[in-house]
Short mmCIF file of C-alpha atoms and ligand atoms in Angstrom, two decimals:
data_model
loop_
_atom_site.label_atom_id
_atom_site.label_comp_id
_atom_site.label_asym_id
_atom_site.label_seq_id
_atom_site.Cartn_x
_atom_site.Cartn_y
_atom_site.Cartn_z
CA MET R 1 -19.29 -39.72 16.24
CA ASN R 2 -17.84 -36.00 14.12
CA ASP R 3 -20.07 -34.08 16.44
CA TRP R 4 -16.42 -32.29 18.05
CA ILE R 5 -15.94 -30.24 14.36
CA TRP R 6 -18.47 -27.79 14.41
CA PRO R 7 -17.77 -26.40 18.03
CA VAL R 8 -13.33 -26.78 16.81
CA ALA R 9 -14.17 -25.45 13.47
CA ALA R 10 -16.23 -22.13 14.86
CA TYR R 11 -13.47 -21.56 17.54
CA LEU R 12 -10.95 -21.71 14.86
CA GLY R 13 -13.15 -19.42 12.92
CA GLN R 14 -12.41 -16.73 16.12
CA GLY R 15 -8.48 -17.43 15.57
CA LEU R 16 -8.10 -17.13 11.98
CA LEU R 17 -9.72 -13.94 12.53
CA VAL R 18 -7.54 -12.67 14.94
CA THR R 19 -4.91 -14.11 12.70
CA LEU R 20 -6.40 -11.34 9.71
CA TRP R 21 -6.33 -8.66 12.23
CA ILE R 22 -2.54 -9.28 13.07
CA SER R 23 -1.08 -9.78 9.60
CA LEU R 24 -3.63 -6.88 7.80
CA LEU R 25 -1.65 -4.35 11.72
CA THR R 26 1.26 -6.05 11.61
CA VAL R 27 1.37 -5.88 7.51
CA LEU R 28 0.38 -1.78 7.66
CA LEU R 29 3.22 -1.23 9.76
CA ALA R 30 5.74 -2.90 8.30
CA THR R 31 5.26 -0.79 5.31
CA VAL R 32 5.36 2.46 6.78
CA LEU R 33 8.46 2.11 8.56
CA GLY R 34 9.67 0.08 5.29
CA LEU R 35 8.77 3.34 2.94
CA LEU R 36 10.87 5.14 5.89
CA ILE R 37 13.24 2.92 5.50
CA ALA R 38 13.67 3.47 1.85
CA ALA R 39 13.50 7.64 2.18
CA LEU R 40 16.26 7.43 4.07
CA SER R 41 18.07 5.01 2.29
CA ARG R 42 18.21 7.93 -0.56
CA SER R 43 18.63 10.89 1.84
CA THR R 44 21.88 13.13 1.55
CA LEU R 45 22.53 13.15 4.98
CA SER R 46 24.50 10.71 6.07
CA LEU R 47 23.53 10.31 9.42
CA ALA R 48 19.76 9.05 8.77
CA ARG R 49 21.75 7.08 6.05
CA LEU R 50 23.31 5.47 8.87
CA ILE R 51 20.61 5.45 10.75
CA GLY R 52 17.56 3.53 7.98
CA ARG R 53 21.59 0.98 7.53
CA LEU R 54 21.22 0.29 10.82
CA TYR R 55 18.10 -0.44 11.55
CA VAL R 56 17.38 -2.80 8.51
CA GLU R 57 21.27 -4.45 9.66
CA VAL R 58 19.84 -5.31 13.16
CA PHE R 59 16.30 -6.48 12.87
CA ARG R 60 17.23 -8.79 10.59
CA GLY R 61 20.46 -10.05 12.08
CA VAL R 62 17.75 -11.93 14.86
CA PRO R 63 15.04 -14.34 14.58
CA SER R 64 12.01 -12.25 14.61
CA LEU R 65 10.76 -15.12 17.91
CA MET R 66 13.28 -12.67 19.59
CA ILE R 67 12.08 -9.49 18.76
CA LEU R 68 8.53 -10.68 19.63
CA LEU R 69 9.83 -11.86 23.18
CA PHE R 70 11.70 -8.99 23.55
CA VAL R 71 8.76 -6.26 23.07
CA PHE R 72 6.65 -8.57 24.50
CA PHE R 73 9.07 -8.15 27.48
CA ALA R 74 10.60 -4.72 27.70
CA LEU R 75 7.55 -2.87 26.82
CA PRO R 76 6.21 -3.12 30.63
CA GLN R 77 9.90 -2.39 32.38
CA ILE R 78 10.05 0.83 30.38
CA GLY R 79 6.19 1.22 31.97
CA LEU R 80 4.36 0.35 28.15
CA ARG R 81 1.08 -2.26 29.56
CA THR R 82 0.06 -3.87 26.23
CA GLY R 83 -1.83 -6.97 25.93
CA PRO R 84 0.18 -10.20 24.02
CA LEU R 85 -1.33 -8.08 20.60
CA THR R 86 0.24 -5.33 20.91
CA ALA R 87 3.32 -6.39 21.35
CA ALA R 88 2.77 -9.10 18.71
CA ILE R 89 1.69 -6.72 16.57
CA ILE R 90 4.46 -4.22 17.44
CA GLY R 91 7.25 -7.45 17.44
CA LEU R 92 6.62 -8.28 13.77
CA GLY R 93 5.70 -5.11 12.70
CA LEU R 94 9.01 -3.61 13.42
CA TRP R 95 11.17 -6.64 12.06
CA GLY R 96 9.32 -7.14 8.68
CA GLY R 97 9.51 -3.17 8.47
CA ALA R 98 13.38 -4.22 8.31
CA ASN R 99 12.76 -7.02 5.36
CA ILE R 100 10.25 -4.60 3.59
CA GLY R 101 12.08 -2.08 3.53
CA GLU R 102 15.61 -3.86 2.22
CA VAL R 103 12.53 -4.39 -0.57
CA PHE R 104 11.81 -1.50 -1.33
CA ARG R 105 15.25 -0.10 -1.36
CA GLY R 106 16.09 -2.49 -3.86
CA ALA R 107 13.81 -1.58 -5.70
CA LEU R 108 14.73 2.15 -5.97
CA ASN R 109 18.31 0.93 -6.46
CA SER R 110 17.10 -0.98 -9.16
CA ILE R 111 16.51 1.98 -11.80
CA PRO R 112 19.50 3.01 -13.59
CA TYR R 113 20.66 6.43 -13.03
CA ARG R 114 20.18 7.10 -16.48
CA GLN R 115 16.30 6.83 -15.87
CA GLU R 116 16.89 10.28 -13.36
CA GLN R 117 19.59 11.90 -16.07
CA GLY R 118 17.34 11.36 -19.02
CA ALA R 119 13.75 12.72 -16.42
CA ARG R 120 16.44 15.66 -15.63
CA ALA R 121 17.89 16.13 -18.55
CA LEU R 122 14.13 17.02 -19.79
CA GLY R 123 13.82 19.52 -17.18
CA LEU R 124 12.22 17.09 -14.65
CA SER R 125 12.93 18.23 -11.19
CA ALA R 126 14.63 15.92 -8.51
CA THR R 127 10.53 15.58 -6.66
CA GLU R 128 9.02 15.15 -10.40
CA ALA R 129 11.76 12.50 -11.46
CA LEU R 130 11.06 10.43 -8.26
CA VAL R 131 7.42 10.83 -8.68
CA PHE R 132 6.95 10.38 -12.68
CA VAL R 133 9.72 8.19 -13.70
CA ILE R 134 11.97 6.28 -10.98
CA LEU R 135 8.55 5.35 -8.40
CA PRO R 136 6.59 4.07 -10.91
CA GLN R 137 9.47 2.03 -11.97
CA ALA R 138 10.70 0.93 -8.78
CA PHE R 139 6.96 0.04 -7.95
CA ARG R 140 6.33 -2.48 -10.66
CA ARG R 141 9.65 -3.86 -9.20
CA ALA R 142 8.93 -3.75 -5.36
CA LEU R 143 5.44 -5.29 -5.80
CA PRO R 144 6.54 -9.33 -6.51
CA PRO R 145 9.23 -9.77 -3.73
CA TYR R 146 6.81 -7.16 -1.64
CA VAL R 147 3.86 -9.93 -1.25
CA GLY R 148 6.58 -12.14 -0.82
CA GLN R 149 7.11 -10.51 2.44
CA LEU R 150 3.51 -10.30 2.96
CA THR R 151 3.31 -14.18 2.92
CA VAL R 152 5.68 -14.40 5.56
CA LEU R 153 4.19 -11.39 7.75
CA VAL R 154 1.17 -14.03 7.43
CA GLN R 155 3.01 -17.03 8.15
CA ALA R 156 5.30 -15.00 11.32
CA SER R 157 2.00 -13.87 12.48
CA ALA R 158 1.44 -17.51 13.91
CA LEU R 159 4.43 -17.12 16.32
CA THR R 160 2.34 -14.87 18.52
CA SER R 161 0.99 -17.93 19.90
CA VAL R 162 3.61 -18.58 22.05
CA VAL R 163 2.86 -15.01 23.59
CA GLY R 164 -0.64 -16.06 24.02
CA VAL R 165 -2.19 -14.79 21.74
CA SER R 166 -5.09 -16.62 20.30
CA ASP R 167 -4.68 -16.72 16.88
CA LEU R 168 -5.37 -19.03 14.50
CA LEU R 169 -2.36 -21.75 15.34
CA GLY R 170 -3.31 -20.92 19.50
CA SER R 171 -6.98 -21.67 19.36
CA ALA R 172 -6.33 -24.72 17.21
CA ARG R 173 -3.90 -25.70 20.79
CA GLN R 174 -5.77 -24.91 22.71
CA MET R 175 -9.04 -27.04 21.34
CA ILE R 176 -6.09 -29.75 20.79
CA GLU R 177 -5.25 -30.06 24.33
CA ARG R 178 -8.82 -29.64 25.47
CA LEU R 179 -10.20 -32.43 23.45
CA ALA R 180 -7.19 -34.81 24.58
CA TYR R 181 -8.17 -34.03 28.38
CA VAL R 182 -12.26 -34.73 27.55
CA GLY R 183 -10.76 -37.90 26.11
CA ALA R 184 -13.21 -39.03 24.04
CA GLY R 185 -11.95 -39.20 20.92
CA GLY R 186 -8.58 -38.61 21.36
CA SER R 187 -7.42 -35.14 20.48
CA HIS R 188 -7.70 -34.88 16.21
CA ALA R 189 -4.13 -33.25 16.40
CA ILE R 190 -4.16 -34.21 12.65
CA GLU R 191 -7.07 -33.66 11.83
CA ILE R 192 -7.11 -29.63 13.22
CA TYR R 193 -3.50 -29.27 11.84
CA LEU R 194 -4.17 -30.52 8.63
CA GLY R 195 -6.95 -27.46 8.53
CA VAL R 196 -4.83 -24.95 10.38
CA LEU R 197 -2.05 -25.24 7.60
CA SER R 198 -4.81 -25.42 4.31
CA ILE R 199 -5.99 -22.20 5.79
CA PHE R 200 -2.58 -20.44 5.31
CA PHE R 201 -1.22 -22.36 2.27
CA VAL R 202 -4.77 -20.82 0.77
CA ILE R 203 -3.86 -16.82 2.23
CA SER R 204 0.08 -17.01 0.79
CA TYR R 205 -1.56 -18.53 -2.29
CA SER R 206 -3.70 -16.41 -3.04
CA LEU R 207 -1.46 -13.83 -1.94
CA THR R 208 0.90 -14.93 -5.13
CA ALA R 209 -1.67 -15.50 -7.07
CA LEU R 210 -2.84 -11.80 -6.22
CA ALA R 211 0.65 -10.51 -7.14
CA SER R 212 1.39 -13.02 -10.48
CA LEU R 213 -1.83 -11.41 -11.91
CA ILE R 214 -0.50 -7.68 -10.79
CA GLU R 215 2.32 -7.97 -12.33
CA ARG R 216 0.89 -9.65 -15.71
CA ARG R 217 -1.01 -6.61 -15.77
CA LEU R 218 1.50 -3.55 -14.97
CA ARG R 219 4.36 -4.87 -17.63
CA VAL R 220 6.88 -5.43 -14.72
CA MET O 1 22.80 42.10 -23.02
CA SER O 2 20.95 40.91 -26.32
CA THR O 3 21.34 38.09 -28.85
CA GLY O 4 21.85 40.10 -31.71
CA PRO O 5 23.38 39.01 -35.42
CA ALA O 6 27.08 38.80 -33.97
CA ALA O 7 26.52 37.98 -30.38
CA PRO O 8 26.79 34.13 -29.80
CA PHE O 9 23.92 32.07 -29.75
CA LEU O 10 25.54 30.12 -27.42
CA ASP O 11 29.12 31.09 -25.45
CA LEU O 12 31.02 28.83 -23.40
CA ARG O 13 34.02 30.63 -22.46
CA ASP O 14 36.93 28.59 -20.01
CA ILE O 15 34.48 26.52 -18.81
CA ARG O 16 35.99 24.01 -16.03
CA VAL O 17 35.09 20.72 -14.30
CA SER O 18 36.72 18.36 -11.50
CA TYR O 19 35.43 15.30 -10.39
CA GLY O 20 36.93 15.33 -7.02
CA SER O 21 41.02 16.61 -7.68
CA ASN O 22 40.70 15.02 -11.06
CA GLU O 23 40.26 18.48 -13.24
CA VAL O 24 39.00 16.55 -16.48
CA LEU O 25 37.86 19.62 -18.78
CA LYS O 26 40.74 22.88 -18.16
CA GLY O 27 39.46 24.96 -20.30
CA VAL O 28 36.92 24.78 -22.91
CA ASN O 29 36.10 27.82 -24.66
CA LEU O 30 33.27 27.53 -27.58
CA SER O 31 31.02 29.74 -29.72
CA VAL O 32 28.15 28.96 -31.97
CA ARG O 33 25.91 30.39 -33.93
CA GLN O 34 22.26 30.33 -33.71
CA GLY O 35 21.55 27.40 -36.75
CA GLU O 36 25.21 26.21 -36.08
CA VAL O 37 26.29 22.46 -35.93
CA VAL O 38 28.51 22.11 -34.13
CA VAL O 39 30.21 18.78 -34.19
CA ILE O 40 32.87 17.44 -31.72
CA ILE O 41 35.32 14.49 -32.12
CA GLY O 42 38.05 12.95 -30.11
CA PRO O 43 39.04 10.07 -27.70
CA SER O 44 36.94 8.96 -25.07
CA GLY O 45 37.89 10.25 -21.52
CA SER O 46 38.43 13.70 -22.91
CA GLY O 47 35.76 15.41 -21.53
CA LYS O 48 32.96 15.84 -24.53
CA SER O 49 30.18 14.24 -22.21
CA SER O 50 31.19 16.49 -19.82
CA LEU O 51 31.24 19.53 -21.26
CA LEU O 52 27.51 18.54 -23.59
CA ARG O 53 26.75 18.14 -19.37
CA THR O 54 27.69 21.55 -18.95
CA VAL O 55 25.20 23.31 -21.35
CA ASN O 56 22.24 21.67 -19.83
CA MET O 57 23.82 22.00 -16.07
CA LEU O 58 23.39 18.63 -15.15
CA GLN O 59 27.06 19.06 -15.06
CA PRO O 60 28.02 21.09 -11.70
CA VAL O 61 31.01 23.30 -13.25
CA THR O 62 33.82 24.35 -11.13
CA ARG O 63 34.50 27.60 -13.08
CA GLY O 64 33.55 29.40 -15.95
CA GLU O 65 30.24 31.32 -18.44
CA ILE O 66 27.73 29.54 -19.69
CA VAL O 67 25.69 32.27 -21.77
CA LEU O 68 22.68 30.85 -23.88
CA GLU O 69 20.41 33.95 -25.64
CA GLY O 70 22.15 36.41 -23.96
CA GLU O 71 21.41 34.73 -20.34
CA ASP O 72 24.49 33.15 -17.85
CA LEU O 73 23.44 30.29 -16.95
CA LEU O 74 25.35 30.29 -13.89
CA SER O 75 24.42 33.59 -12.34
CA GLY O 76 22.25 31.66 -9.86
CA LYS O 77 19.53 33.50 -11.24
CA GLN O 78 17.69 31.05 -14.11
CA ASP O 79 15.52 28.18 -12.91
CA VAL O 80 17.55 25.11 -13.69
CA ASN O 81 14.42 23.07 -15.21
CA LYS O 82 13.01 25.82 -17.74
CA VAL O 83 17.34 25.86 -18.68
CA ARG O 84 16.79 22.64 -19.59
CA GLN O 85 13.65 22.40 -21.28
CA ARG O 86 15.24 25.17 -23.59
CA VAL O 87 18.49 22.78 -23.88
CA GLY O 88 17.61 19.31 -25.66
CA MET O 89 19.32 16.49 -24.60
CA VAL O 90 19.77 13.09 -26.44
CA PHE O 91 21.98 10.29 -24.84
CA GLN O 92 24.17 7.00 -25.76
CA HIS O 93 21.67 5.10 -24.28
CA TYR O 94 18.41 6.91 -25.02
CA ASN O 95 16.84 7.22 -22.22
CA LEU O 96 13.23 5.98 -22.38
CA PHE O 97 10.75 5.50 -19.86
CA PRO O 98 9.97 1.93 -20.41
CA HIS O 99 6.69 2.06 -18.14
CA LEU O 100 5.43 4.71 -20.76
CA THR O 101 4.41 4.04 -24.14
CA VAL O 102 6.00 5.80 -26.94
CA LEU O 103 3.28 8.55 -27.49
CA LYS O 104 3.35 9.23 -23.03
CA ASN O 105 7.30 9.61 -23.24
CA LEU O 106 6.99 12.62 -25.49
CA THR O 107 3.50 13.39 -23.67
CA LEU O 108 4.75 13.09 -20.35
CA VAL O 109 6.66 16.28 -19.59
CA PRO O 110 3.84 18.77 -21.76
CA ARG O 111 1.37 17.64 -19.56
CA ARG O 112 2.42 16.89 -16.23
CA VAL O 113 4.72 20.21 -16.01
CA LEU O 114 3.75 22.38 -18.52
CA ARG O 115 0.30 21.95 -17.56
CA GLU O 116 -0.02 21.71 -21.45
CA PRO O 117 -3.87 20.43 -22.78
CA THR O 118 -3.75 16.76 -23.22
CA ALA O 119 -5.16 16.91 -27.08
CA GLU O 120 -2.40 19.83 -27.63
CA SER O 121 0.30 18.03 -27.07
CA GLU O 122 -0.61 14.42 -28.55
CA ALA O 123 -1.47 16.07 -31.55
CA ARG O 124 2.62 17.75 -30.93
CA ALA O 125 3.38 14.08 -30.00
CA ARG O 126 1.91 12.38 -33.32
CA GLU O 127 3.45 15.11 -35.77
CA LEU O 128 7.19 14.75 -34.31
CA LEU O 129 6.44 11.26 -34.33
CA ALA O 130 5.90 11.18 -37.72
CA LYS O 131 8.48 13.00 -38.64
CA VAL O 132 10.50 10.52 -37.94
CA GLY O 133 9.27 7.73 -39.44
CA LEU O 134 7.56 6.12 -35.95
CA ALA O 135 3.44 7.38 -36.32
CA ASP O 136 2.92 3.59 -36.60
CA LYS O 137 4.19 3.27 -33.42
CA VAL O 138 2.85 5.37 -30.88
CA ALA O 139 1.08 2.73 -28.63
CA SER O 140 4.35 0.76 -27.81
CA TYR O 141 6.67 0.77 -25.49
CA PRO O 142 9.83 1.20 -25.48
CA ASP O 143 10.75 -2.54 -25.35
CA GLN O 144 8.94 -3.27 -28.99
CA LEU O 145 11.14 -0.84 -30.34
CA SER O 146 14.56 -1.68 -32.12
CA GLY O 147 16.80 0.57 -31.28
CA GLY O 148 17.39 2.93 -33.84
CA GLN O 149 13.96 3.15 -33.34
CA GLN O 150 13.72 3.62 -29.45
CA GLN O 151 16.55 7.15 -30.65
CA ARG O 152 14.40 8.80 -32.83
CA VAL O 153 11.95 8.59 -30.10
CA ALA O 154 14.02 9.92 -27.92
CA ILE O 155 15.35 11.89 -30.12
CA ALA O 156 11.35 13.46 -30.49
CA ARG O 157 10.68 13.78 -27.70
CA ALA O 158 13.21 15.93 -26.12
CA LEU O 159 11.72 18.30 -28.85
CA MET O 160 8.40 18.15 -27.73
CA MET O 161 10.26 21.15 -25.15
CA ARG O 162 10.56 23.12 -28.37
CA PRO O 163 14.15 23.16 -27.43
CA HIS O 164 16.44 26.21 -28.51
CA VAL O 165 19.83 23.92 -29.08
CA MET O 166 20.56 20.24 -28.97
CA LEU O 167 22.81 18.39 -27.85
CA PHE O 168 23.39 15.01 -28.88
CA ASP O 169 25.93 12.76 -26.93
CA GLU O 170 27.32 9.13 -29.30
CA VAL O 171 23.28 9.06 -29.84
CA THR O 172 24.90 6.22 -32.11
CA SER O 173 27.33 4.23 -31.11
CA ALA O 174 25.06 1.46 -28.89
CA LEU O 175 23.88 1.23 -32.06
CA ASP O 176 23.93 -1.80 -34.69
CA PRO O 177 25.80 -0.66 -38.02
CA GLN O 178 22.64 -0.93 -40.43
CA LEU O 179 20.88 1.31 -37.24
CA VAL O 180 22.57 4.06 -37.07
CA ARG O 181 21.60 5.75 -40.58
CA GLU O 182 18.26 6.28 -39.77
CA VAL O 183 19.00 8.07 -36.68
CA LEU O 184 21.85 10.46 -38.44
CA ASN O 185 19.29 10.99 -41.50
CA VAL O 186 16.66 12.04 -38.31
CA MET O 187 19.77 14.36 -37.39
CA LYS O 188 20.69 15.72 -40.33
CA ASP O 189 16.92 16.91 -40.90
CA LEU O 190 16.99 18.75 -38.02
CA ALA O 191 20.34 20.56 -39.22
CA ARG O 192 18.49 21.69 -42.15
CA SER O 193 15.86 22.61 -40.07
CA GLY O 194 17.97 25.15 -38.60
CA MET O 195 18.37 23.88 -35.38
CA THR O 196 21.49 24.88 -33.48
CA MET O 197 23.04 20.85 -32.43
CA LEU O 198 26.32 20.08 -30.17
CA VAL O 199 26.89 16.36 -31.41
CA VAL O 200 29.68 14.27 -30.33
CA THR O 201 30.19 11.53 -32.80
CA HIS O 202 32.50 8.96 -34.08
CA GLU O 203 30.41 9.41 -37.52
CA MET O 204 33.38 11.42 -39.36
CA SER O 205 30.95 11.46 -42.67
CA PHE O 206 28.05 12.79 -40.43
CA ALA O 207 30.57 15.47 -39.05
CA ARG O 208 31.69 15.74 -43.39
CA GLU O 209 28.46 16.24 -44.87
CA VAL O 210 26.50 17.94 -41.37
CA GLY O 211 29.22 19.75 -39.50
CA ASP O 212 29.46 24.29 -40.10
CA THR O 213 32.45 23.37 -37.92
CA LEU O 214 34.18 21.23 -36.14
CA VAL O 215 35.88 20.68 -32.85
CA PHE O 216 38.34 18.04 -31.79
CA MET O 217 38.89 17.71 -27.77
CA ALA O 218 41.65 15.73 -25.78
CA ASP O 219 42.79 15.75 -22.21
CA GLY O 220 39.79 18.28 -20.89
CA VAL O 221 40.56 21.12 -23.99
CA VAL O 222 39.65 21.62 -27.43
CA VAL O 223 43.41 21.26 -29.19
CA GLU O 224 41.20 22.33 -32.83
CA LYS O 225 38.68 23.23 -34.46
CA GLY O 226 37.65 24.88 -37.89
CA HIS O 227 35.59 23.69 -40.92
CA PRO O 228 34.97 19.92 -40.84
CA ALA O 229 36.63 19.85 -43.95
CA ASP O 230 40.11 21.29 -43.48
CA VAL O 231 40.06 19.30 -39.34
CA LEU O 232 40.00 15.89 -41.02
CA ASP O 233 41.88 16.73 -44.30
CA ARG O 234 44.35 19.27 -42.90
CA PRO O 235 44.84 18.81 -39.15
CA SER O 236 47.37 21.64 -37.81
CA HIS O 237 48.11 19.73 -34.37
CA ASP O 238 50.28 16.25 -34.70
CA ARG O 239 47.35 15.15 -31.34
CA THR O 240 44.54 15.76 -34.36
CA ARG O 241 46.14 13.40 -36.90
CA GLN O 242 46.96 11.24 -34.96
CA PHE O 243 43.97 9.93 -33.31
CA LEU O 244 41.79 10.56 -36.86
CA SER O 245 44.90 8.24 -38.45
CA HIS O 246 42.60 6.14 -35.90
CA THR O 247 39.36 6.42 -37.94
CA ASP O 248 38.02 6.00 -40.90
CA ALA O 249 38.21 9.69 -42.15
N1 LIG T 301 30.47 11.02 -12.59
C1 LIG T 301 31.73 10.77 -12.93
N2 LIG T 301 32.90 10.99 -11.84
C2 LIG T 301 34.36 11.15 -11.71
N3 LIG T 301 35.20 11.12 -13.05
C3 LIG T 301 34.21 10.66 -14.46
C4 LIG T 301 32.92 10.74 -14.35
N4 LIG T 301 32.35 10.92 -14.74
C5 LIG T 301 33.43 10.93 -15.57
N5 LIG T 301 34.73 10.77 -15.30
C6 LIG T 301 35.60 11.23 -16.28
O1 LIG T 301 36.33 11.85 -16.56
C7 LIG T 301 37.37 12.46 -17.88
C8 LIG T 301 36.36 12.75 -18.87
O2 LIG T 301 35.14 11.66 -19.34
P1 LIG T 301 33.46 12.10 -19.99
O3 LIG T 301 33.44 13.38 -20.23
O4 LIG T 301 32.93 11.16 -20.37
O5 LIG T 301 35.04 12.50 -21.20
P2 LIG T 301 34.21 11.88 -23.00
O6 LIG T 301 32.95 11.26 -23.34
O7 LIG T 301 34.96 12.73 -24.47
O8 LIG T 301 35.09 10.33 -23.16
C9 LIG T 301 37.33 11.13 -17.52
O9 LIG T 301 38.53 10.77 -17.67
C10 LIG T 301 35.93 9.87 -17.06
O10 LIG T 301 36.58 8.87 -16.35
MG1 LIG T 302 30.97 10.39 -23.28
#
């Protein structure tokens, strides 16, 4: 009989909500950090550029799971009691910020200096040149790789199950264990994992499709 | 100081520019009358671009004075962006904004910075585009135009600011030979309309036909200047002769 399906699906649905919530907050945090890092890289202060550089090198140089675990175990040590969910979002956000920062920085640097010079020669201030000429072009260039990073972050959210978050993957594992323990029809691991896999695929694929749609609209 | 008939419209005095310890302009003096077309020639690396960039303050100088219409540009009292609106500049690589249509390339600064009403700036843009022969390209994007068309748009865009003087830095050097003429013709019309122009170019026939004064630069100094035909046909310096022997003047 297939009467295991509906309770499992309902439980996975809750996990999916957690996954979406983690992804959303991680993306927001990573995007804000990424903008900050890109801004640092354009700073006239060499110390600011160095800080941005170091941040990127450090966080891109270590596995995301390491950062997640580090934040999860380190924050309580310095007196910050957070749940696994908060630790997961901070950890993944810090990691994603470095990658998204690189995307933004790369897009800004890909706009040739000639564009800035042309704008300044027309009498635009440095800020106006940035706002009206450089950023609109950099935004278009950044969009495809930025969405690529979003799908990476959505997928990385599955790591949070390691610190005990009941996200989509975490819920799936709990269900499989429970079904195996109950015994009746086996663990149904194949069906459940295929379901989880399809959901991740649909989310990533939709994001990518959205990106190429926007890309065509914006004349990248 | 006033801009009487005797006072020069633009006066460059002892302009010095260095990149690090490398001095590339070593005291350039140049006076330009209102409506004068000054053509600047010289070997690559002689400082022609650096000189033009000093005039619209894209290039900091280590010493010297720039007086435009009686105002000392380097006094520190001038609003750089206001000065640049009076000094139009066109570059070798057009520098059009690829994310904007031709029309928006022209109206960006008037609308966003000068706060001109859209209708007014668009009307002027269409008029200028018609003048450079591109009335039908208002809605095109730069990458849909030929190099010569893009360069004509760049000229029209600079004219949107109603500049008092125009700087042209090798604006035909990146163009296919058959496209050079259409751009030079636009510049010729502009010269006839009385625009004060500083033109860096390798087009000796343009220098001869349109220039009022020809300046030959080498190694960061003005070696020789005079009426174009005189300089081209009877150069008085070896350095000039040597340079001209490599061109088809
Ligand atoms: N941004 C720069 N940094 C360092 N050196 C430069 C820079 N721009 C130009 N130069 C040097 O200054 C000299 C004059 O250059 P430029 O004014 O471009 O000459 P031209 O336009 O006559 O070819 C050249 O030796 C060039 O290498
Ligand atoms: Mg040059």
